[in-house]
């Protein structure tokens, strides 16, 4: 489930910025060749960054990539580490819920004032802000879900499972992840079909 969600979020994130890069390329070519501008690349770039940031929040949460100051974490008693790990999940859930709640009021203000972008397109801001809110709601739902699981594990005495889920990523874990990724790439490369010209070259050499 986690891997599937990460794959889908990563795919959406990549597609957003691939589409943006293509738009910027077309905009640049049209300006250079025909002296014509779409007058919307900058605006769409801002929307892509806002939406992409919310997707990145969720990806970082699932991959335990949000920054934590863990200089003293490894040297603390195991029980205190468990409490701090649980506190990190609850703090992240509270922060994510607050962001989604404030974003909802931003959209309400945009709707009330009929706010539009200060660009030639004059896009009603409620539309891109709604997509932005959806990304924040997803981030909030994931953070609250992780905090709920962590709270259940804490109350049921499953401190090892809690620490495994929420422990700050160590350098050893990051190295292992990179090595596993390299191994998977090597395995995928080995499964590629070899060139049909190799036998003929060997035959010629013989």
CSV table of C-alpha atoms in Angstrom, one decimal:
chain,number,residue,atom,x,y,z
A,1,UNK,CA,0.0,0.0,0.0
A,2,UNK,CA,2.7,2.4,1.0
A,3,UNK,CA,4.9,1.6,-2.1
A,4,UNK,CA,1.9,1.9,-4.4
A,5,UNK,CA,0.9,5.3,-2.9
A,6,UNK,CA,4.5,6.5,-3.2
A,7,UNK,CA,4.7,5.4,-6.8
A,8,UNK,CA,1.4,7.2,-7.7
A,9,UNK,CA,2.4,10.4,-6.0
A,10,UNK,CA,5.9,10.3,-7.6
A,11,UNK,CA,4.3,9.8,-11.0
A,12,UNK,CA,1.9,12.7,-10.6
A,13,UNK,CA,4.8,14.9,-9.3
A,14,UNK,CA,6.9,14.0,-12.3
A,15,UNK,CA,4.1,14.5,-14.8
A,16,UNK,CA,3.3,18.0,-13.4
A,17,UNK,CA,6.9,19.2,-13.9
A,18,UNK,CA,7.4,17.4,-17.2
A,19,UNK,CA,4.3,19.3,-18.5
A,20,UNK,CA,5.7,22.5,-17.1
A,21,UNK,CA,9.1,22.0,-18.7
A,22,UNK,CA,7.4,21.3,-22.1
A,23,UNK,CA,5.3,24.5,-21.7
A,24,UNK,CA,8.4,26.5,-20.9
A,25,UNK,CA,10.2,25.0,-23.9
A,26,UNK,CA,7.3,25.9,-26.2
A,27,UNK,CA,7.1,29.4,-24.7
A,28,UNK,CA,10.9,30.0,-25.2
A,29,UNK,CA,10.8,28.7,-28.8
A,30,UNK,CA,7.8,30.9,-29.7
A,31,UNK,CA,9.4,34.0,-28.3
A,32,UNK,CA,12.7,33.3,-30.1
A,33,UNK,CA,11.2,32.3,-33.5
A,34,UNK,CA,8.0,34.2,-33.7
A,35,UNK,CA,8.2,36.9,-31.0
A,36,UNK,CA,5.0,35.5,-29.5
A,37,UNK,CA,4.4,34.8,-25.9
A,38,UNK,CA,1.7,32.5,-24.3
A,39,UNK,CA,1.8,34.9,-21.3
A,40,UNK,CA,1.0,32.2,-18.9
A,41,UNK,CA,4.1,30.1,-18.3
A,42,UNK,CA,5.1,32.0,-15.2
A,43,UNK,CA,1.6,31.7,-13.8
A,44,UNK,CA,1.4,28.0,-14.4
A,45,UNK,CA,4.9,27.6,-12.9
A,46,UNK,CA,3.7,29.1,-9.7
A,47,UNK,CA,0.7,26.8,-9.5
A,48,UNK,CA,2.9,23.8,-10.3
A,49,UNK,CA,5.3,24.7,-7.5
A,50,UNK,CA,2.5,25.1,-5.0
A,51,UNK,CA,0.8,21.8,-6.0
A,52,UNK,CA,4.2,20.0,-6.3
A,53,UNK,CA,5.2,21.1,-2.8
A,54,UNK,CA,2.1,19.5,-1.3
A,55,UNK,CA,2.9,16.2,-3.1
A,56,UNK,CA,6.5,16.5,-1.9
A,57,UNK,CA,5.2,16.9,1.7
A,58,UNK,CA,3.4,13.6,1.4
A,59,UNK,CA,6.3,11.8,-0.3
A,60,UNK,CA,8.8,13.0,2.3
A,61,UNK,CA,6.4,11.9,5.1
A,62,UNK,CA,6.0,8.4,3.7
A,63,UNK,CA,9.8,8.1,3.1
A,64,UNK,CA,10.7,9.6,6.5
A,65,UNK,CA,12.6,12.3,4.7
A,66,UNK,CA,11.4,15.3,6.7
A,67,UNK,CA,14.3,16.9,8.6
A,68,UNK,CA,14.7,16.0,12.2
A,69,UNK,CA,17.4,17.3,14.6
A,70,UNK,CA,18.6,13.9,15.9
A,71,UNK,CA,22.1,14.7,17.2
A,72,UNK,CA,21.3,13.4,20.6
A,73,UNK,CA,18.5,11.1,19.7
A,74,UNK,CA,20.7,7.9,19.5
A,75,UNK,CA,22.2,8.6,22.9
A,76,UNK,CA,18.9,8.9,24.7
A,77,UNK,CA,17.2,6.1,26.6
A,78,UNK,CA,15.1,3.8,24.5
A,79,UNK,CA,11.8,4.8,26.2
A,80,UNK,CA,12.5,8.5,25.7
A,81,UNK,CA,13.3,7.8,22.0
A,82,UNK,CA,9.9,6.2,21.7
A,83,UNK,CA,8.2,9.2,23.2
A,84,UNK,CA,10.1,11.6,21.0
A,85,UNK,CA,9.2,9.6,17.9
A,86,UNK,CA,5.6,9.6,18.8
A,87,UNK,CA,5.7,13.3,19.5
A,88,UNK,CA,7.2,13.9,16.1
A,89,UNK,CA,4.3,12.1,14.4
A,90,UNK,CA,1.7,14.0,16.5
A,91,UNK,CA,3.4,17.4,15.8
A,92,UNK,CA,3.5,16.7,12.1
A,93,UNK,CA,-0.2,15.7,12.1
A,94,UNK,CA,-1.1,18.9,14.0
A,95,UNK,CA,1.0,21.0,11.6
A,96,UNK,CA,-0.5,19.3,8.5
A,97,UNK,CA,-4.1,19.7,9.8
A,98,UNK,CA,-3.4,23.4,10.6
A,99,UNK,CA,-2.1,24.0,7.0
A,100,UNK,CA,-5.2,22.4,5.5
A,101,UNK,CA,-7.5,24.3,7.8
A,102,UNK,CA,-5.9,27.7,7.0
A,103,UNK,CA,-5.9,26.9,3.2
A,104,UNK,CA,-9.6,26.3,3.4
A,105,UNK,CA,-10.1,29.9,4.7
A,106,UNK,CA,-7.8,31.2,2.0
A,107,UNK,CA,-10.1,29.7,-0.6
A,108,UNK,CA,-13.2,31.1,1.2
A,109,UNK,CA,-11.6,34.6,1.0
A,110,UNK,CA,-10.8,34.1,-2.7
A,111,UNK,CA,-14.3,33.1,-3.4
A,112,UNK,CA,-15.8,36.0,-1.4
A,113,UNK,CA,-13.6,38.6,-3.1
A,114,UNK,CA,-13.7,36.9,-6.5
A,115,UNK,CA,-9.9,37.1,-6.5
A,116,UNK,CA,-8.1,36.6,-9.8
A,117,UNK,CA,-4.4,36.3,-10.7
A,118,UNK,CA,-2.5,39.4,-11.6
A,119,UNK,CA,-1.6,38.1,-15.1
A,120,UNK,CA,-3.1,38.5,-18.6
A,121,UNK,CA,-5.1,35.3,-18.0
A,122,UNK,CA,-6.8,36.7,-14.9
A,123,UNK,CA,-7.4,33.1,-13.6
A,124,UNK,CA,-9.9,32.9,-10.7
A,125,UNK,CA,-7.6,31.8,-7.9
A,126,UNK,CA,-10.2,29.5,-6.4
A,127,UNK,CA,-9.4,26.9,-9.0
A,128,UNK,CA,-5.6,26.4,-8.5
A,129,UNK,CA,-6.1,27.0,-4.8
A,130,UNK,CA,-8.6,24.1,-4.7
A,131,UNK,CA,-6.0,21.7,-6.2
A,132,UNK,CA,-3.5,23.1,-3.7
A,133,UNK,CA,-6.0,22.4,-0.9
A,134,UNK,CA,-6.5,18.8,-2.1
A,135,UNK,CA,-2.8,18.2,-1.9
A,136,UNK,CA,-2.7,19.6,1.7
A,137,UNK,CA,-5.7,17.5,2.7
A,138,UNK,CA,-3.9,14.4,1.4
A,139,UNK,CA,-0.8,15.3,3.3
A,140,UNK,CA,-2.9,16.0,6.4
A,141,UNK,CA,-4.8,12.7,6.1
A,142,UNK,CA,-1.5,10.7,5.8
A,143,UNK,CA,0.0,12.6,8.8
A,144,UNK,CA,-3.0,12.1,11.0
A,145,UNK,CA,-3.2,8.4,10.0
A,146,UNK,CA,0.5,7.9,10.9
A,147,UNK,CA,0.0,9.7,14.2
A,148,UNK,CA,-3.1,7.5,15.0
A,149,UNK,CA,-1.1,4.3,14.3
A,150,UNK,CA,1.8,5.6,16.4
A,151,UNK,CA,-0.6,6.5,19.3
A,152,UNK,CA,-2.1,3.0,19.2
A,153,UNK,CA,1.4,1.4,19.2
A,154,UNK,CA,2.4,3.6,22.1
A,155,UNK,CA,-0.6,2.7,24.2
A,156,UNK,CA,-0.4,-1.0,23.4
A,157,UNK,CA,3.3,-1.1,24.3
A,158,UNK,CA,4.5,-1.8,20.8
A,159,UNK,CA,7.5,0.5,21.1
A,160,UNK,CA,9.7,-1.5,18.8
A,161,UNK,CA,7.1,-1.2,15.9
A,162,UNK,CA,6.7,2.5,16.7
A,163,UNK,CA,10.4,3.2,16.6
A,164,UNK,CA,10.8,1.2,13.4
A,165,UNK,CA,8.1,3.2,11.7
A,166,UNK,CA,9.2,6.7,13.0
A,167,UNK,CA,12.8,6.5,13.9
A,168,UNK,CA,14.9,9.1,12.1
A,169,UNK,CA,16.7,7.7,9.0
A,170,UNK,CA,20.3,6.9,9.7
A,171,UNK,CA,23.2,7.2,7.3
A,172,UNK,CA,23.3,3.4,7.2
A,173,UNK,CA,19.7,3.2,6.1
A,174,UNK,CA,20.2,5.7,3.4
A,175,UNK,CA,23.3,3.9,2.1
A,176,UNK,CA,21.4,0.6,2.1
A,177,UNK,CA,18.6,2.2,0.2
A,178,UNK,CA,20.9,3.5,-2.5
A,179,UNK,CA,22.7,0.1,-2.8
A,180,UNK,CA,19.4,-1.7,-3.1
A,181,UNK,CA,18.3,0.8,-5.8
A,182,UNK,CA,21.6,0.3,-7.7
A,183,UNK,CA,21.1,-3.5,-7.4
A,184,UNK,CA,17.6,-3.3,-8.8
A,185,UNK,CA,18.8,-1.2,-11.7
A,186,UNK,CA,21.6,-3.7,-12.4
A,187,UNK,CA,19.1,-6.5,-12.4
A,188,UNK,CA,16.9,-4.6,-14.8
A,189,UNK,CA,19.9,-4.0,-17.1
A,190,UNK,CA,20.8,-7.7,-17.1
A,191,UNK,CA,17.3,-8.6,-18.3
A,192,UNK,CA,17.6,-6.4,-21.4
A,193,UNK,CA,18.1,-8.4,-24.6
A,194,UNK,CA,21.6,-8.4,-26.0
A,195,UNK,CA,22.5,-7.1,-29.4
A,196,UNK,CA,22.0,-9.5,-32.4
A,197,UNK,CA,25.2,-8.2,-33.9
A,198,UNK,CA,27.5,-9.8,-31.2
A,199,UNK,CA,27.5,-13.3,-32.6
A,200,UNK,CA,28.3,-12.1,-36.2
A,201,UNK,CA,31.2,-10.1,-34.9
A,202,UNK,CA,32.6,-13.0,-33.0
A,203,UNK,CA,32.1,-15.2,-36.1
A,204,UNK,CA,34.0,-12.7,-38.2
A,205,UNK,CA,36.8,-12.5,-35.7
A,206,UNK,CA,37.1,-16.3,-35.7
